[in-house]
Amino acid sequence: MSGRRRSLLRPFWMKKEGPGAAPSQHPEKMEQLHPLQEDPGRDQTQEKNRAHGRFRRAAQTFLKFVGIRRKRTTTSPTEVMAQPDPSPTELKADSDVTTTLTDGTGNRDVSPTVHTTKSHPALIDDTTDTDSPSIDRTAVSDIALSDEPTNSDAALPDLAVEADAATTEGTADTDLVPRESVNYAPTPDIFEENGVSSPKQVPAFVRNVHQRLTANATPEEKLLVEFLRVTEAHPADVVVTLLHCAPSCDRAAAIMWKTIASWERTVEKVLPKLLCVMEDWPLHSTSTSDGDKTDVFALAATRVIWEILQMLQCPEPLTEYSPRLLVDLLLQIFISTEQMPEEVDALWRECQEQRSLPTNSKSFAVLTVKALLCHLECEDVVVSMERKRGWDTLLNSDTHHYAVGLLAREMRRASSPLYYRIALSLLGLLIREKPCWELPAVAFLVEVLDCPDMTEWSDSFLEILSRRLWSECTEMRRLVLRGLGVLSKDPGMADGMRSLTQSLMDILWDTDGELVRMALSVFINQVQDRDILISTPTALQLAEVLQPLFGNDNIHVQLLSIQLFRKVMELGVDEGKQALKTHVVYSLLPLFFHWHNENRHVAEASQEALLGAAWFLKRRDLVKLLKTEQSWKFGECLLEKDKRRVAKYLCQAMPYLESPQEPMREAALRFIGIAGRYLKGQKVELQIVIDVIEGMTHDSAAVESLALQTQKILTAVQRPESSPGSSSLKISSRMRRIGSLLCGAAAGSQRRTDPGKPV
């Protein structure tokens, strides 16, 4: 195949003949066009330069002639993030022309410059060892021009309202950096030639390279290759020294970072140190082998990551470190919204002066996150986050955790395996107790807890969540309870969840209705469709705390508390049922009132719980009324067999006179009227009730009429008996008549509200 390619290229080598043209060469001697001179300081002859230019133009013409197109291994981040309307320059550029040609003198060819990929296989010798970091001559000439603006620079998208339109001036074509080619394989003795004979000399070598690139427009090919070899051998030293030299990533530093990014194996070696720098905001304390202990800016490492992402053409170098890199970028966005020291702000202004970048560093970090996701083939996630304004939400410290949770959901929706590795990375972060980013980390984990591949880590998640159940941050507590709600659905977590019973019980007394709702959901999940008996102490505590929640303002709290109370009665151990009896007795009246709730789900749950309570107390008379739904007889039947608790029942009914629901106020008034007959002579108690009823003057006509009748009953009962004779009979007769009127009014109200129910 190699011989065939070379024979096909022969017509193009012979095409340009004339005065001064280089003589045609045999295909087998094609490699002689590129090797370096033994003496790098000696100039090339003009004849060889022209031959070199002709070869490159002929090769490119050949590729275009036979229709060979270079295929990208992944979508360019800038293309995915670009705005819908391309610029005229982008419309004119041929995306398949992937190299910028130069002639032998270093002048650019007229071919357009666009983003490039790796060299086509047709131009690489089959015998080449691609593991050697080597470059070709055209790459060197392009490195020198990499800081010049070209039409190939694609525009970065607007990220937020405060972000400027940023350009990818720092995004270079892959032809602008040394490539893995066949032309040069440096030998180890070059270390000594350039003064790098020991690790302690690495920082000085890096500084020297940076100074020479700053002073010279055209970098030396051999110098850049040696820099690449030194980087491979001492990645940490090179990273720290270069960040010291140029924290804002000037032109010379950009050339050096692009050189590093040109070889995938070198990228894999420098990423760990860059990540260590990024994780310490705002400064990373470190030292080089020659004793330089100057702190390094975390933002400087992020700036370098952006440069590397623009150069990479495949995601392989990022595979191992991508979860940690994404977490570090999100962490930096969060921290920079709250902490922006003056020296970091000054560094960013310096970066802006050299490149056209967003007005603030956190917007730049968001752009870097987008670029990373695109390299990892998560373009759908980027687009979905943009559509749901997730990137804007990410920039606000108060809503940052919501955006992180949204990112997790979108990764799950896109079936990206990245979410699993990120979750494990966050798990390690939380185990190490790093408090600066706990809330967003928990927000991400909660979104993926129910994924099948996360089951094996459930015990670790439970431990992390339980330690944060009593966090001072309300939002953290909500996320923890939401996560516990997910874990409690797994029967295998029953033992672990049981250890949190007391903590969850205490949350039920909280004034935050949302926290109470979530805690109730956890309890419901633990007993739903399971034959797990509830111990007597737990049952008694739950029965005590649940009854006040029947009247909670949150309708979900009402429903869940009533459902859980029914489960407590059903699953309580036999030995504790006698102790539970008192709580069940005093639940009858609240459940009766909520049977009249306007919310259908609450009303049905109350009826079921009330029926369960009647069976629990063995009150067959109440069971019969409930099964036939004769609600207007319930109060009379309840009081007839439990006269000693009338005062207690009356106290329970009083708060429902202020219920926002009219049916519940009517039910309370009817019950109070019936209960008043059992309080003869108790002036103080009756007067309190009368005063409360008198205040119900701004209600509906039906409620005002019922309140007036109830008030008359209580007033009549409050009067002392004058004699044991006829007066007593008159009062009793009047009480019976008023009671009959109340029952008739109740039956009429029942017909109006539900004509289908029996009367």
GROMACS .gro file of N, CA, C and O in nm, residues 113-207:
model
  380
  113THR      N    1  -0.682   2.857   0.613
  113THR     CA    2  -0.642   2.792   0.738
  113THR      C    3  -0.766   2.758   0.817
  113THR      O    4  -0.846   2.844   0.849
  114VAL      N    5  -0.785   2.633   0.849
  114VAL     CA    6  -0.900   2.588   0.928
  114VAL      C    7  -0.851   2.490   1.031
  114VAL      O    8  -0.734   2.453   1.034
  115HIS      N    9  -0.945   2.441   1.116
  115HIS     CA   10  -0.908   2.344   1.218
  115HIS      C   11  -0.864   2.215   1.152
  115HIS      O   12  -0.920   2.171   1.053
  116THR      N   13  -0.762   2.153   1.208
  116THR     CA   14  -0.701   2.037   1.144
  116THR      C   15  -0.712   1.916   1.231
  116THR      O   16  -0.740   1.923   1.349
  117THR      N   17  -0.683   1.802   1.170
  117THR     CA   18  -0.674   1.676   1.244
  117THR      C   19  -0.536   1.619   1.224
  117THR      O   20  -0.449   1.680   1.164
  118LYS      N   21  -0.516   1.495   1.270
  118LYS     CA   22  -0.385   1.434   1.257
  118LYS      C   23  -0.352   1.410   1.110
  118LYS      O   24  -0.440   1.401   1.025
  119SER      N   25  -0.223   1.393   1.081
  119SER     CA   26  -0.179   1.373   0.944
  119SER      C   27  -0.245   1.251   0.883
  119SER      O   28  -0.270   1.151   0.950
  120HIS      N   29  -0.275   1.263   0.754
  120HIS     CA   30  -0.340   1.153   0.684
  120HIS      C   31  -0.244   1.036   0.675
  120HIS      O   32  -0.124   1.053   0.655
  121PRO      N   33  -0.298   0.914   0.686
  121PRO     CA   34  -0.209   0.798   0.681
  121PRO      C   35  -0.126   0.789   0.554
  121PRO      O   36  -0.016   0.732   0.554
  122ALA      N   37  -0.174   0.848   0.444
  122ALA     CA   38  -0.101   0.840   0.319
  122ALA      C   39   0.030   0.914   0.325
  122ALA      O   40   0.120   0.890   0.245
  123LEU      N   41   0.044   1.006   0.419
  123LEU     CA   42   0.165   1.086   0.428
  123LEU      C   43   0.261   1.034   0.534
  123LEU      O   44   0.360   1.097   0.564
  124ILE      N   45   0.229   0.921   0.596
  124ILE     CA   46   0.312   0.867   0.704
  124ILE      C   47   0.375   0.737   0.659
  124ILE      O   48   0.308   0.649   0.605
  125ASP      N   49   0.501   0.724   0.682
  125ASP     CA   50   0.572   0.602   0.647
  125ASP      C   51   0.523   0.488   0.734
  125ASP      O   52   0.504   0.503   0.854
  126ASP      N   53   0.501   0.373   0.673
  126ASP     CA   54   0.448   0.259   0.747
  126ASP      C   55   0.542   0.211   0.854
  126ASP      O   56   0.503   0.140   0.946
  127THR      N   57   0.670   0.244   0.844
  127THR     CA   58   0.769   0.193   0.940
  127THR      C   59   0.792   0.287   1.055
  127THR      O   60   0.878   0.264   1.138
  128THR      N   61   0.714   0.395   1.063
  128THR     CA   62   0.739   0.498   1.164
  128THR      C   63   0.697   0.450   1.302
  128THR      O   64   0.594   0.388   1.319
  129ASP      N   65   0.776   0.480   1.400
  129ASP     CA   66   0.741   0.458   1.541
  129ASP      C   67   0.672   0.582   1.592
  129ASP      O   68   0.733   0.680   1.626
  130THR      N   69   0.540   0.579   1.598
  130THR     CA   70   0.463   0.699   1.633
  130THR      C   71   0.470   0.734   1.779
  130THR      O   72   0.415   0.834   1.821
  131ASP      N   73   0.536   0.652   1.860
  131ASP     CA   74   0.548   0.687   2.001
  131ASP      C   75   0.655   0.791   2.025
  131ASP      O   76   0.666   0.846   2.133
  132SER      N   77   0.738   0.819   1.927
  132SER     CA   78   0.843   0.918   1.946
  132SER      C   79   0.789   1.057   1.921
  132SER      O   80   0.723   1.083   1.821
  133PRO      N   81   0.813   1.152   2.012
  133PRO     CA   82   0.764   1.288   1.994
  133PRO      C   83   0.846   1.361   1.891
  133PRO      O   84   0.954   1.411   1.918
  134SER      N   85   0.799   1.371   1.766
  134SER     CA   86   0.874   1.438   1.662
  134SER      C   87   0.784   1.530   1.583
  134SER      O   88   0.663   1.516   1.584
  135ILE      N   89   0.842   1.623   1.512
  135ILE     CA   90   0.766   1.726   1.442
  135ILE      C   91   0.818   1.739   1.301
  135ILE      O   92   0.924   1.688   1.266
  136ASP      N   93   0.740   1.806   1.216
  136ASP     CA   94   0.788   1.834   1.083
  136ASP      C   95   0.820   1.982   1.070
  136ASP      O   96   0.789   2.062   1.156
  137ARG      N   97   0.880   2.021   0.960
  137ARG     CA   98   0.929   2.159   0.947
  137ARG      C   99   0.815   2.258   0.933
  137ARG      O  100   0.823   2.370   0.981
  138THR      N  101   0.710   2.220   0.863
  138THR     CA  102   0.600   2.316   0.846
  138THR      C  103   0.533   2.347   0.978
  138THR      O  104   0.483   2.457   0.999
  139ALA      N  105   0.532   2.249   1.069
  139ALA     CA  106   0.474   2.277   1.201
  139ALA      C  107   0.552   2.384   1.272
  139ALA      O  108   0.496   2.472   1.338
  140VAL      N  109   0.683   2.380   1.262
  140VAL     CA  110   0.767   2.480   1.329
  140VAL      C  111   0.739   2.618   1.274
  140VAL      O  112   0.726   2.716   1.347
  141SER      N  113   0.731   2.629   1.142
  141SER     CA  114   0.707   2.762   1.084
  141SER      C  115   0.570   2.814   1.122
  141SER      O  116   0.551   2.935   1.136
  142ASP      N  117   0.473   2.725   1.143
  142ASP     CA  118   0.340   2.769   1.182
  142ASP      C  119   0.335   2.808   1.328
  142ASP      O  120   0.256   2.893   1.368
  143ILE      N  121   0.416   2.745   1.414
  143ILE     CA  122   0.417   2.781   1.556
  143ILE      C  123   0.452   2.928   1.574
  143ILE      O  124   0.395   2.999   1.656
  144ALA      N  125   0.545   2.974   1.494
  144ALA     CA  126   0.589   3.113   1.507
  144ALA      C  127   0.478   3.209   1.473
  144ALA      O  128   0.477   3.323   1.520
  145LEU      N  129   0.381   3.166   1.392
  145LEU     CA  130   0.274   3.255   1.350
  145LEU      C  131   0.145   3.228   1.425
  145LEU      O  132   0.041   3.284   1.392
  146SER      N  133   0.149   3.141   1.527
  146SER     CA  134   0.025   3.098   1.591
  146SER      C  135  -0.045   3.207   1.667
  146SER      O  136  -0.162   3.197   1.698
  147ASP      N  137   0.025   3.315   1.700
  147ASP     CA  138  -0.039   3.423   1.773
  147ASP      C  139  -0.099   3.527   1.683
  147ASP      O  140  -0.159   3.623   1.729
  148GLU      N  141  -0.083   3.510   1.549
  148GLU     CA  142  -0.140   3.607   1.458
  148GLU      C  143  -0.286   3.574   1.433
  148GLU      O  144  -0.323   3.459   1.418
  149PRO      N  145  -0.375   3.674   1.428
  149PRO     CA  146  -0.517   3.646   1.402
  149PRO      C  147  -0.536   3.593   1.262
  149PRO      O  148  -0.477   3.640   1.167
  150THR      N  149  -0.618   3.492   1.248
  150THR     CA  150  -0.651   3.435   1.118
  150THR      C  151  -0.802   3.424   1.104
  150THR      O  152  -0.876   3.431   1.200
  151ASN      N  153  -0.845   3.402   0.981
  151ASN     CA  154  -0.987   3.389   0.955
  151ASN      C  155  -1.043   3.257   1.006
  151ASN      O  156  -1.163   3.236   1.003
  152SER      N  157  -0.956   3.170   1.045
  152SER     CA  158  -1.003   3.040   1.092
  152SER      C  159  -1.050   3.043   1.235
  152SER      O  160  -1.103   2.946   1.285
  153ASP      N  161  -1.029   3.152   1.306
  153ASP     CA  162  -1.068   3.158   1.447
  153ASP      C  163  -1.219   3.160   1.456
  153ASP      O  164  -1.284   3.253   1.411
  154ALA      N  165  -1.276   3.058   1.518
  154ALA     CA  166  -1.421   3.050   1.532
  154ALA      C  167  -1.465   3.125   1.657
  154ALA      O  168  -1.394   3.131   1.755
  155ALA      N  169  -1.582   3.182   1.653
  155ALA     CA  170  -1.631   3.262   1.765
  155ALA      C  171  -1.688   3.173   1.873
  155ALA      O  172  -1.761   3.079   1.847
  156LEU      N  173  -1.653   3.203   1.999
  156LEU     CA  174  -1.712   3.132   2.112
  156LEU      C  175  -1.852   3.185   2.137
  156LEU      O  176  -1.882   3.300   2.110
  157PRO      N  177  -1.941   3.102   2.193
  157PRO     CA  178  -2.079   3.148   2.215
  157PRO      C  179  -2.089   3.238   2.336
  157PRO      O  180  -2.009   3.232   2.428
  158ASP      N  181  -2.191   3.322   2.338
  158ASP     CA  182  -2.222   3.401   2.456
  158ASP      C  183  -2.273   3.305   2.562
  158ASP      O  184  -2.357   3.222   2.538
  159LEU      N  185  -2.223   3.317   2.683
  159LEU     CA  186  -2.264   3.226   2.790
  159LEU      C  187  -2.366   3.289   2.881
  159LEU      O  188  -2.460   3.226   2.922
  160ALA      N  189  -2.347   3.414   2.918
  160ALA     CA  190  -2.439   3.480   3.008
  160ALA      C  191  -2.450   3.625   2.966
  160ALA      O  192  -2.380   3.671   2.878
  161VAL      N  193  -2.542   3.696   3.032
  161VAL     CA  194  -2.564   3.835   2.996
  161VAL      C  195  -2.440   3.917   3.019
  161VAL      O  196  -2.405   4.007   2.941
  162GLU      N  197  -2.365   3.883   3.127
  162GLU     CA  198  -2.249   3.965   3.159
  162GLU      C  199  -2.125   3.924   3.082
  162GLU      O  200  -2.020   3.985   3.097
  163ALA      N  201  -2.132   3.814   3.003
  163ALA     CA  202  -2.014   3.768   2.932
  163ALA      C  203  -2.003   3.837   2.796
  163ALA      O  204  -2.101   3.852   2.726
  164ASP      N  205  -1.882   3.877   2.762
  164ASP     CA  206  -1.860   3.936   2.631
  164ASP      C  207  -1.855   3.828   2.526
  164ASP      O  208  -1.841   3.710   2.554
  165ALA      N  209  -1.867   3.869   2.400
  165ALA     CA  210  -1.848   3.775   2.291
  165ALA      C  211  -1.701   3.738   2.285
  165ALA      O  212  -1.616   3.822   2.259
  166ALA      N  213  -1.672   3.613   2.314
  166ALA     CA  214  -1.533   3.570   2.322
  166ALA      C  215  -1.495   3.498   2.193
  166ALA      O  216  -1.577   3.434   2.130
  167THR      N  217  -1.370   3.509   2.156
  167THR     CA  218  -1.323   3.442   2.036
  167THR      C  219  -1.221   3.337   2.073
  167THR      O  220  -1.163   3.342   2.181
  168THR      N  221  -1.199   3.245   1.988
  168THR     CA  222  -1.103   3.139   2.013
  168THR      C  223  -0.968   3.175   1.955
  168THR      O  224  -0.908   3.099   1.881
  169GLU      N  225  -0.923   3.294   1.990
  169GLU     CA  226  -0.791   3.333   1.942
  169GLU      C  227  -0.685   3.241   1.997
  169GLU      O  228  -0.582   3.217   1.937
  170GLY      N  229  -0.714   3.186   2.119
  170GLY     CA  230  -0.620   3.090   2.176
  170GLY      C  231  -0.634   2.951   2.116
  170GLY      O  232  -0.558   2.863   2.144
  171THR      N  233  -0.737   2.930   2.030
  171THR     CA  234  -0.757   2.801   1.969
  171THR      C  235  -0.678   2.794   1.840
  171THR      O  236  -0.708   2.862   1.745
  172ALA      N  237  -0.579   2.711   1.837
  172ALA     CA  238  -0.493   2.704   1.720
  172ALA      C  239  -0.521   2.580   1.641
  172ALA      O  240  -0.576   2.483   1.689
  173ASP      N  241  -0.483   2.584   1.514
  173ASP     CA  242  -0.492   2.466   1.430
  173ASP      C  243  -0.385   2.368   1.473
  173ASP      O  244  -0.280   2.403   1.523
  174THR      N  245  -0.413   2.241   1.448
  174THR     CA  246  -0.316   2.141   1.489
  174THR      C  247  -0.190   2.148   1.407
  174THR      O  248  -0.088   2.092   1.446
  175ASP      N  249  -0.192   2.213   1.292
  175ASP     CA  250  -0.069   2.228   1.216
  175ASP      C  251   0.023   2.334   1.276
  175ASP      O  252   0.135   2.351   1.232
  176LEU      N  253  -0.028   2.406   1.377
  176LEU     CA  254   0.054   2.512   1.436
  176LEU      C  255   0.144   2.459   1.546
  176LEU      O  256   0.211   2.535   1.613
  177VAL      N  257   0.139   2.330   1.574
  177VAL     CA  258   0.218   2.274   1.683
  177VAL      C  259   0.293   2.152   1.634
  177VAL      O  260   0.259   2.094   1.531
  178PRO      N  261   0.395   2.109   1.707
  178PRO     CA  262   0.464   1.987   1.668
  178PRO      C  263   0.369   1.870   1.667
  178PRO      O  264   0.288   1.855   1.756
  179ARG      N  265   0.381   1.784   1.566
  179ARG     CA  266   0.294   1.668   1.554
  179ARG      C  267   0.376   1.540   1.569
  179ARG      O  268   0.496   1.540   1.556
  180GLU      N  269   0.301   1.432   1.590
  180GLU     CA  270   0.366   1.302   1.595
  180GLU      C  271   0.393   1.259   1.451
  180GLU      O  272   0.309   1.200   1.385
  181SER      N  273   0.506   1.292   1.396
  181SER     CA  274   0.536   1.261   1.257
  181SER      C  275   0.658   1.172   1.248
  181SER      O  276   0.711   1.124   1.347
  182VAL      N  277   0.704   1.152   1.126
  182VAL     CA  278   0.807   1.051   1.104
  182VAL      C  279   0.944   1.112   1.082
  182VAL      O  280   1.039   1.042   1.056
  183ASN      N  281   0.955   1.242   1.093
  183ASN     CA  282   1.072   1.308   1.038
  183ASN      C  283   1.188   1.323   1.134
  183ASN      O  284   1.300   1.346   1.093
  184TYR      N  285   1.158   1.316   1.265
  184TYR     CA  286   1.267   1.345   1.357
  184TYR      C  287   1.246   1.268   1.486
  184TYR      O  288   1.139   1.273   1.545
  185ALA      N  289   1.342   1.196   1.527
  185ALA     CA  290   1.338   1.124   1.653
  185ALA      C  291   1.463   1.159   1.732
  185ALA      O  292   1.570   1.103   1.710
  186PRO      N  293   1.455   1.255   1.824
  186PRO     CA  294   1.573   1.303   1.895
  186PRO      C  295   1.631   1.195   1.985
  186PRO      O  296   1.561   1.110   2.037
  187THR      N  297   1.757   1.203   2.002
  187THR     CA  298   1.829   1.106   2.085
  187THR      C  299   1.851   1.163   2.224
  187THR      O  300   1.846   1.285   2.244
  188PRO      N  301   1.874   1.077   2.323
  188PRO     CA  302   1.890   1.125   2.461
  188PRO      C  303   2.004   1.223   2.481
  188PRO      O  304   2.003   1.299   2.578
  189ASP      N  305   2.104   1.223   2.391
  189ASP     CA  306   2.216   1.313   2.414
  189ASP      C  307   2.178   1.459   2.396
  189ASP      O  308   2.253   1.549   2.432
  190ILE      N  309   2.060   1.484   2.344
  190ILE     CA  310   2.016   1.624   2.329
  190ILE      C  311   1.994   1.688   2.465
  190ILE      O  312   2.006   1.808   2.482
  191PHE      N  313   1.957   1.608   2.567
  191PHE     CA  314   1.942   1.663   2.702
  191PHE      C  315   2.069   1.736   2.743
  191PHE      O  316   2.064   1.848   2.795
  192GLU      N  317   2.181   1.672   2.720
  192GLU     CA  318   2.307   1.734   2.760
  192GLU      C  319   2.341   1.853   2.672
  192GLU      O  320   2.394   1.953   2.719
  193GLU      N  321   2.307   1.846   2.543
  193GLU     CA  322   2.337   1.957   2.454
  193GLU      C  323   2.264   2.084   2.498
  193GLU      O  324   2.313   2.195   2.482
  194ASN      N  325   2.142   2.070   2.551
  194ASN     CA  326   2.065   2.186   2.593
  194ASN      C  327   2.078   2.214   2.741
  194ASN      O  328   2.003   2.294   2.795
  195GLY      N  329   2.166   2.144   2.808
  195GLY     CA  330   2.191   2.175   2.949
  195GLY      C  331   2.097   2.108   3.044
  195GLY      O  332   2.085   2.149   3.158
  196VAL      N  333   2.024   2.002   3.005
  196VAL     CA  334   1.932   1.932   3.093
  196VAL      C  335   1.992   1.795   3.121
  196VAL      O  336   1.961   1.696   3.057
  197SER      N  337   2.083   1.790   3.213
  197SER     CA  338   2.150   1.666   3.248
  197SER      C  339   2.099   1.608   3.379
  197SER      O  340   2.132   1.495   3.413
  198SER      N  341   2.018   1.683   3.455
  198SER     CA  342   1.963   1.634   3.580
  198SER      C  343   1.826   1.698   3.602
  198SER      O  344   1.796   1.805   3.546
  199PRO      N  345   1.739   1.636   3.682
  199PRO     CA  346   1.605   1.692   3.707
  199PRO      C  347   1.607   1.834   3.762
  199PRO      O  348   1.516   1.912   3.733
  200LYS      N  349   1.708   1.870   3.842
  200LYS     CA  350   1.712   2.004   3.900
  200LYS      C  351   1.732   2.113   3.795
  200LYS      O  352   1.708   2.231   3.823
  201GLN      N  353   1.775   2.073   3.676
  201GLN     CA  354   1.796   2.172   3.571
  201GLN      C  355   1.672   2.193   3.484
  201GLN      O  356   1.673   2.277   3.395
  202VAL      N  357   1.565   2.116   3.511
  202VAL     CA  358   1.444   2.128   3.429
  202VAL      C  359   1.382   2.267   3.439
  202VAL      O  360   1.347   2.328   3.337
  203PRO      N  361   1.361   2.325   3.559
  203PRO     CA  362   1.303   2.458   3.564
  203PRO      C  363   1.382   2.562   3.485
  203PRO      O  364   1.323   2.645   3.414
  204ALA      N  365   1.514   2.558   3.496
  204ALA     CA  366   1.596   2.654   3.422
  204ALA      C  367   1.580   2.634   3.272
  204ALA      O  368   1.575   2.731   3.194
  205PHE      N  369   1.571   2.508   3.230
  205PHE     CA  370   1.552   2.480   3.088
  205PHE      C  371   1.419   2.536   3.039
  205PHE      O  372   1.410   2.597   2.932
  206VAL      N  373   1.312   2.516   3.116
  206VAL     CA  374   1.180   2.565   3.076
  206VAL      C  375   1.181   2.718   3.069
  206VAL      O  376   1.126   2.776   2.974
  207ARG      N  377   1.242   2.783   3.166
  207ARG     CA  378   1.249   2.929   3.162
  207ARG      C  379   1.327   2.975   3.040
  207ARG      O  380   1.291   3.075   2.975
   0.00000   0.00000   0.00000
